[in-house]
Each structure stands twice: as structure tokens, then as C-alpha cells.
mmCIF file with all atom_site columns, C-alpha atoms in Angstrom:
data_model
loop_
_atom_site.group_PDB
_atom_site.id
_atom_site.type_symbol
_atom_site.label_atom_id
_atom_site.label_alt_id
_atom_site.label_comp_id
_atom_site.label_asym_id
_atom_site.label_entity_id
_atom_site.label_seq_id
_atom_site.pdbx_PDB_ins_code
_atom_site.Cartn_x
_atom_site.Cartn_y
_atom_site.Cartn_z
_atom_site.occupancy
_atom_site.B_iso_or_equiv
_atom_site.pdbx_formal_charge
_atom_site.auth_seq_id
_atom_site.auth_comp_id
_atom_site.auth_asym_id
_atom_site.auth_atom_id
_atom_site.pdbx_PDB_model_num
ATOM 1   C CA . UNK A 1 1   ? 38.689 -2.400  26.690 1.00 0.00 ? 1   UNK A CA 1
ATOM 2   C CA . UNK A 1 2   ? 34.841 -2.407  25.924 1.00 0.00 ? 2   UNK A CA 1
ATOM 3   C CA . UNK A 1 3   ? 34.945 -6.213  25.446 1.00 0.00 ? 3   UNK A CA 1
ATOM 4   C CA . UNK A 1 4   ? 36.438 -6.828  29.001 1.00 0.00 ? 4   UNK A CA 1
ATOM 5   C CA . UNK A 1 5   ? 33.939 -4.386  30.459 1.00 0.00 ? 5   UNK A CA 1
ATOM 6   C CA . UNK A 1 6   ? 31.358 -6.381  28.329 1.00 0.00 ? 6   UNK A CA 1
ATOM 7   C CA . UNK A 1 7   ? 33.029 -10.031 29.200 1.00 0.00 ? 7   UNK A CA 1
ATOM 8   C CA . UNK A 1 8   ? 33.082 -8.692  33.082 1.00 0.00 ? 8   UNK A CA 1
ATOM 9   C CA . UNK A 1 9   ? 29.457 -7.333  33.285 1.00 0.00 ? 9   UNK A CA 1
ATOM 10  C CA . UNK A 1 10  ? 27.685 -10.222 31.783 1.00 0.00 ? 10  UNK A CA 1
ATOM 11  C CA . UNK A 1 11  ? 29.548 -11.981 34.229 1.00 0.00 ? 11  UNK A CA 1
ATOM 12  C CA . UNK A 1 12  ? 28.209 -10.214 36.732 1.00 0.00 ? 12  UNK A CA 1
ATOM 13  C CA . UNK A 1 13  ? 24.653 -10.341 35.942 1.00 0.00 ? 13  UNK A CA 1
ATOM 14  C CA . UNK A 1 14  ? 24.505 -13.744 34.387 1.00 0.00 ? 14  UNK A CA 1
ATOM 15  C CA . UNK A 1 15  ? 27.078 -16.209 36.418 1.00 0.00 ? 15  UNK A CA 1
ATOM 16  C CA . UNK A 1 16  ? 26.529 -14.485 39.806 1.00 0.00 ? 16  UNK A CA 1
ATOM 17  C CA . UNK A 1 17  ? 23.115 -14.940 39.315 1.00 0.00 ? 17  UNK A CA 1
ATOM 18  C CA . UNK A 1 18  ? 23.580 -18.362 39.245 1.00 0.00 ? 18  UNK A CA 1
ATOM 19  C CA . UNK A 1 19  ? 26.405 -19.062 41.576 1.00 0.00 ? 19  UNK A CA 1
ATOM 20  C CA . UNK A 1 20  ? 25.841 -16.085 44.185 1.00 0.00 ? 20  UNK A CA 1
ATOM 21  C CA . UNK A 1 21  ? 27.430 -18.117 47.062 1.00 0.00 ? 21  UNK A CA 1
ATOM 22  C CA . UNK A 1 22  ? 30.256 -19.552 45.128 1.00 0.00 ? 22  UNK A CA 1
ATOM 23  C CA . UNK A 1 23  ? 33.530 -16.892 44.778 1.00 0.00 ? 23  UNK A CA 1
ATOM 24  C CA . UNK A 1 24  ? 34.123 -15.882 41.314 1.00 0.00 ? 24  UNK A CA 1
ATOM 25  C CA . UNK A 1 25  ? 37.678 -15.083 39.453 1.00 0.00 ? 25  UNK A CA 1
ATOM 26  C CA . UNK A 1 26  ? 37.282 -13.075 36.783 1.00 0.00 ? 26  UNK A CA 1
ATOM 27  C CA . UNK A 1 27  ? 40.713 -13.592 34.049 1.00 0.00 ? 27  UNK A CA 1
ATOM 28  C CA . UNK A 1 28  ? 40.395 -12.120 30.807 1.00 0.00 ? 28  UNK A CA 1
ATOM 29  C CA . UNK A 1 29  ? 43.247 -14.131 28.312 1.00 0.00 ? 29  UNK A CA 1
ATOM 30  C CA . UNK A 1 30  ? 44.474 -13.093 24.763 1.00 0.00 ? 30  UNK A CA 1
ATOM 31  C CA . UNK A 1 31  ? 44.939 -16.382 23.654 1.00 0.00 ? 31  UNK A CA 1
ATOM 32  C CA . UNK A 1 32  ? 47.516 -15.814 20.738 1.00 0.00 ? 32  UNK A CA 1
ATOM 33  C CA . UNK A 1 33  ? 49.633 -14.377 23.319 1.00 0.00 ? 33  UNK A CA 1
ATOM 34  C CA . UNK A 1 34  ? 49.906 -17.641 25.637 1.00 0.00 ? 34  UNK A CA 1
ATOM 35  C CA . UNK A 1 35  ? 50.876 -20.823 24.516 1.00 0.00 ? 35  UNK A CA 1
ATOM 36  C CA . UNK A 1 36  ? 48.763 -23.725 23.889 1.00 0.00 ? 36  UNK A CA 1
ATOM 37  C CA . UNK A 1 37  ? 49.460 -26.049 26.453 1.00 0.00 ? 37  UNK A CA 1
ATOM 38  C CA . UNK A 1 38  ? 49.236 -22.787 28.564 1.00 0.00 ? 38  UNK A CA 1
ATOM 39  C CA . UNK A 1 39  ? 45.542 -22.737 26.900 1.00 0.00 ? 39  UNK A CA 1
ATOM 40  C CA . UNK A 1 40  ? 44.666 -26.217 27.587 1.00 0.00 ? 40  UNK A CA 1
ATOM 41  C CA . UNK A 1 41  ? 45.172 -25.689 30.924 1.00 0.00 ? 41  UNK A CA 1
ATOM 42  C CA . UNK A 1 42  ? 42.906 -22.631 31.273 1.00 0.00 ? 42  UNK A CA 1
ATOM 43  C CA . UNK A 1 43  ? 39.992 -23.998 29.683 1.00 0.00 ? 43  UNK A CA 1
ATOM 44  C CA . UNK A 1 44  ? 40.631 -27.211 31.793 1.00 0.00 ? 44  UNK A CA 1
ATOM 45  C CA . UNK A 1 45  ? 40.723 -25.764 34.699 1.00 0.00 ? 45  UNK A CA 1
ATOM 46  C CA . UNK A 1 46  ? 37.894 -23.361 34.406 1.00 0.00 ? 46  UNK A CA 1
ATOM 47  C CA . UNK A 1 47  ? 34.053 -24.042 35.317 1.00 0.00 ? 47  UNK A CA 1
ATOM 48  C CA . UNK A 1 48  ? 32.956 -21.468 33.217 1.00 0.00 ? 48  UNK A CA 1
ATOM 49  C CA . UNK A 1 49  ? 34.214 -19.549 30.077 1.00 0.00 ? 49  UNK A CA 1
ATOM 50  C CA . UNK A 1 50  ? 33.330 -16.566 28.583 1.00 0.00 ? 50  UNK A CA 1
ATOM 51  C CA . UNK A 1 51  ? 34.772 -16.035 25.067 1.00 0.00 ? 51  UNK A CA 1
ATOM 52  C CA . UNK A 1 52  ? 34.215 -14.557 21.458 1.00 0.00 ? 52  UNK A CA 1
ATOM 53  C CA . UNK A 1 53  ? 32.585 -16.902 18.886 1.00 0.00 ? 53  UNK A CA 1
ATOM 54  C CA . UNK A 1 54  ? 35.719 -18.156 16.894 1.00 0.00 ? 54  UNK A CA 1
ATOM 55  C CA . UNK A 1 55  ? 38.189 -20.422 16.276 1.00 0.00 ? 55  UNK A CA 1
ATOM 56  C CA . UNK A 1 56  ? 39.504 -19.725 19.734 1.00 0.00 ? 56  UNK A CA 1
ATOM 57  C CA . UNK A 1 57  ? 36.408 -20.774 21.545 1.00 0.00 ? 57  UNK A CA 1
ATOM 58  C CA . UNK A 1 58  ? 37.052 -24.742 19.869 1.00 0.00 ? 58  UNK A CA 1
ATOM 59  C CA . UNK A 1 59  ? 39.336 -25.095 22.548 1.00 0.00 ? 59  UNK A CA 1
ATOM 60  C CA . UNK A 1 60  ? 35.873 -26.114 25.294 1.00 0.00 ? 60  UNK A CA 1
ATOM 61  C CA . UNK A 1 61  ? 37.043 -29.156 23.369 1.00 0.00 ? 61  UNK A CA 1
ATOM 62  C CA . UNK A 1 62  ? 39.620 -29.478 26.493 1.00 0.00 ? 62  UNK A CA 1
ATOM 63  C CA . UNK A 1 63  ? 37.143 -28.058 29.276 1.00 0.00 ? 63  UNK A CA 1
ATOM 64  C CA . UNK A 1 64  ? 35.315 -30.753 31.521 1.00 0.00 ? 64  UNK A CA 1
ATOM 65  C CA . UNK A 1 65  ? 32.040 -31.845 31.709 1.00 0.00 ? 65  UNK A CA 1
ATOM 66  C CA . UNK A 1 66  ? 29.143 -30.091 33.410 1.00 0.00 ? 66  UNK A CA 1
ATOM 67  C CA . UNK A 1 67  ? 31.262 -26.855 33.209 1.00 0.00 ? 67  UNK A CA 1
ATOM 68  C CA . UNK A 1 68  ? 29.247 -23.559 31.434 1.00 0.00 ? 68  UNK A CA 1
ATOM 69  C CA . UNK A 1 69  ? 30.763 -21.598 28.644 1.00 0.00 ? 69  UNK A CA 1
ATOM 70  C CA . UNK A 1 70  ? 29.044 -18.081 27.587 1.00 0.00 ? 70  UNK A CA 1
ATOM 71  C CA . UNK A 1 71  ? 30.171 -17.359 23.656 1.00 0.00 ? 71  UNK A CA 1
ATOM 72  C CA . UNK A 1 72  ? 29.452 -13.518 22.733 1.00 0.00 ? 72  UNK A CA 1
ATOM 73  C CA . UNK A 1 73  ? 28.641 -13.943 19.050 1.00 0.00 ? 73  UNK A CA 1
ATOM 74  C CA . UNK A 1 74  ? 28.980 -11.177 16.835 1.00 0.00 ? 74  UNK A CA 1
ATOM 75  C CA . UNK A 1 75  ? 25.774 -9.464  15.646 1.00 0.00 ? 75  UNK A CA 1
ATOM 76  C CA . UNK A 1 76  ? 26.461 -10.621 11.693 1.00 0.00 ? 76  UNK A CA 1
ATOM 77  C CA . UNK A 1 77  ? 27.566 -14.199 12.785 1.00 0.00 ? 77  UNK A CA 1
ATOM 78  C CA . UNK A 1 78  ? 24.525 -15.154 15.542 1.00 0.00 ? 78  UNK A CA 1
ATOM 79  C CA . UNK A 1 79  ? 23.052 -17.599 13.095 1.00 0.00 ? 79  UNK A CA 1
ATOM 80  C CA . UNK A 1 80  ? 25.709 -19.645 13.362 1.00 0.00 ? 80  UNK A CA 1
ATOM 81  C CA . UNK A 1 81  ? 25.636 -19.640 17.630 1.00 0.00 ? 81  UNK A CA 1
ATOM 82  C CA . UNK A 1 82  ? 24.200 -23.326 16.537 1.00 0.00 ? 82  UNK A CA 1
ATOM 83  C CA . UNK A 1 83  ? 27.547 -24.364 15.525 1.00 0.00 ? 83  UNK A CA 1
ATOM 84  C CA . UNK A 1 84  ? 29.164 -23.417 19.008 1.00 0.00 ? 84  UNK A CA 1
ATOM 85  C CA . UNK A 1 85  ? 26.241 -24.835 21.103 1.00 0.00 ? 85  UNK A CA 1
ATOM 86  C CA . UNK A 1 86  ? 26.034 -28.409 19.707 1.00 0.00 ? 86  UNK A CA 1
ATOM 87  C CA . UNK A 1 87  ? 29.858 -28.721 19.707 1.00 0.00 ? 87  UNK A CA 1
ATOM 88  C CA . UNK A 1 88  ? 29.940 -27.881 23.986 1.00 0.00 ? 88  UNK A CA 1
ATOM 89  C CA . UNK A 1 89  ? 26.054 -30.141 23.950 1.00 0.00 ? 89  UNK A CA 1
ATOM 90  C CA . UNK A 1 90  ? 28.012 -32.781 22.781 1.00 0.00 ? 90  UNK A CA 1
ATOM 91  C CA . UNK A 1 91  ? 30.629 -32.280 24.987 1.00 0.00 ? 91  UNK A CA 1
ATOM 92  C CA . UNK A 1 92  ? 28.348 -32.067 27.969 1.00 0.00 ? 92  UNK A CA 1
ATOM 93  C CA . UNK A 1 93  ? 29.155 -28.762 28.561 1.00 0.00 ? 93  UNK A CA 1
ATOM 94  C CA . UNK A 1 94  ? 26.188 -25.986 29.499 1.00 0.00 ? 94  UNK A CA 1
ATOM 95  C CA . UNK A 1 95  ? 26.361 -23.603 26.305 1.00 0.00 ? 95  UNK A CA 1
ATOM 96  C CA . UNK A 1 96  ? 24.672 -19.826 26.494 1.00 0.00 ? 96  UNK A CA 1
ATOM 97  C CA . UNK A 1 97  ? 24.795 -17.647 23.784 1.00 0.00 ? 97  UNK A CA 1
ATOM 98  C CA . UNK A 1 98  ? 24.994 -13.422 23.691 1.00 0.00 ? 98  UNK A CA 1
ATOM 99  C CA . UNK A 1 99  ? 23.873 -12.111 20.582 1.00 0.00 ? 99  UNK A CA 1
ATOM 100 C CA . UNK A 1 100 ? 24.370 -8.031  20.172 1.00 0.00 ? 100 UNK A CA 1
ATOM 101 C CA . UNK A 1 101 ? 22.006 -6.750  17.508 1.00 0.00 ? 101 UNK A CA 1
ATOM 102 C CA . UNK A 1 102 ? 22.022 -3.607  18.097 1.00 0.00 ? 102 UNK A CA 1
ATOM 103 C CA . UNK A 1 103 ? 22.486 -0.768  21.438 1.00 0.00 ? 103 UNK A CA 1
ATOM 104 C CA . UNK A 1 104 ? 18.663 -1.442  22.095 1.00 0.00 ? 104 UNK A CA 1
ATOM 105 C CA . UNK A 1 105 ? 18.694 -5.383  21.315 1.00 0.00 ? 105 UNK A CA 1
ATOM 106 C CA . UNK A 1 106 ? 20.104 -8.494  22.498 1.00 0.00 ? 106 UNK A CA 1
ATOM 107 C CA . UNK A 1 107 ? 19.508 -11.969 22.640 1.00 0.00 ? 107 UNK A CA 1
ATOM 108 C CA . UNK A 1 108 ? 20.624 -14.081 25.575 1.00 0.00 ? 108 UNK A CA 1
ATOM 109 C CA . UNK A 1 109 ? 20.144 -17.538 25.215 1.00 0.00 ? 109 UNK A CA 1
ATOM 110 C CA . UNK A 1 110 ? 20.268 -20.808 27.431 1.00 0.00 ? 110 UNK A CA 1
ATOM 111 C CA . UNK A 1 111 ? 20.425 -23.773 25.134 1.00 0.00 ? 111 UNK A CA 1
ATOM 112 C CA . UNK A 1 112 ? 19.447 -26.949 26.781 1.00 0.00 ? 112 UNK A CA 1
ATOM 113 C CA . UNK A 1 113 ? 20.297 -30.034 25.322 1.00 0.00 ? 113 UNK A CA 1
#
């Protein structure tokens, strides 16, 4: 329940920030509890995903171009944020990385490519 209020407020100050005029659906999916061509469709179909750094977010392999993905890394794992960003960079998709260090430290980062 945290993460969705976490997924759904960095939503709302991040992606409204950036696409104030544009109507936003927020879904929150368990992905082991749909099936995959169920989850190839979702990320398809989406222009922007929010998701946990893990073998779940792998599937922005099936999101289009120009689309944004925003992967919540956790704190003992940012270092490898890298690995997540140059996959969507080479699939010209818009990558931003949330790093939680700690309740008075984060790290929000836009990487260009």
C-alpha cells in the first residue's frame, strides 16, 4: 500500500509536471498476477511506466518509442539504475530514475541519452 501511494505521488509531482494539460490514468498492475500477453499489452499501450527496478521492468522491451518510464530503484540496488537506463536509451525510450536513500534523501534523475 505504501508503494502505490509512492508510485501515485511521484506521479503526481513528476508526470503532471510535465504533461499538465494531457489527462492522466493512473493503473497500478501486479504483474505475476496477469498474463503475459496481458503484459505486453500494458506496457505497449502505455506512454509512461512507473515500475520497481527488476526483472519485471525488462518488459519496456515491448513499450514504444518516445514513451517515458520512471524505475523506483531500491536504495541497496541504485548503482545499478545504469543497467535499466541504457536498456530503455537504446530503446528510445525517456528513462528517469528514483533512488530512496534514506527518509531525508533521494535522488531523482533524468538520464538523457
Amino acid at each position: 500500500n505504501e508503494l502505490a501511494n509512492q508510485i501515485c505521488l511521484l506521479k503526481n509531482l513528476t508526470i503532471l509536471q510535465l504533461h499538465n494539460d494531457i489527462p492522466i490514468v493512473c493503473m497500478i498492475e501486479i504483474l505475476e498476477e496477469i498474463r503475459f500477453d496481458s503484459q505486453l499489452q500494458l506496457f505497449n499501450k502505455a506512454d509512461i511506466v512507473i515500475g520497481i527496478g527488476g526483472t519485471a521492468i525488462h518488459n519496456l522491451l515491448f513499450m514504444r518509442s518516445n514513451t517515458i518510464v520512471i524505475i523506483i530503484m531500491q536504495s541497496q540496488w541504485c548503482e545499478y539504475s545504469w543497467m535499466y537506463a541504457n536498456q530503455a536509451i537504446l530503446l528510445d525510450i525517456q528513462p528517469f530514475i528514483y533512488c530512496h536513500i534514506d527518509d531525508n534523501n533521494m535522488i531523482v534523475d533524468n538520464i538523457d541519452s
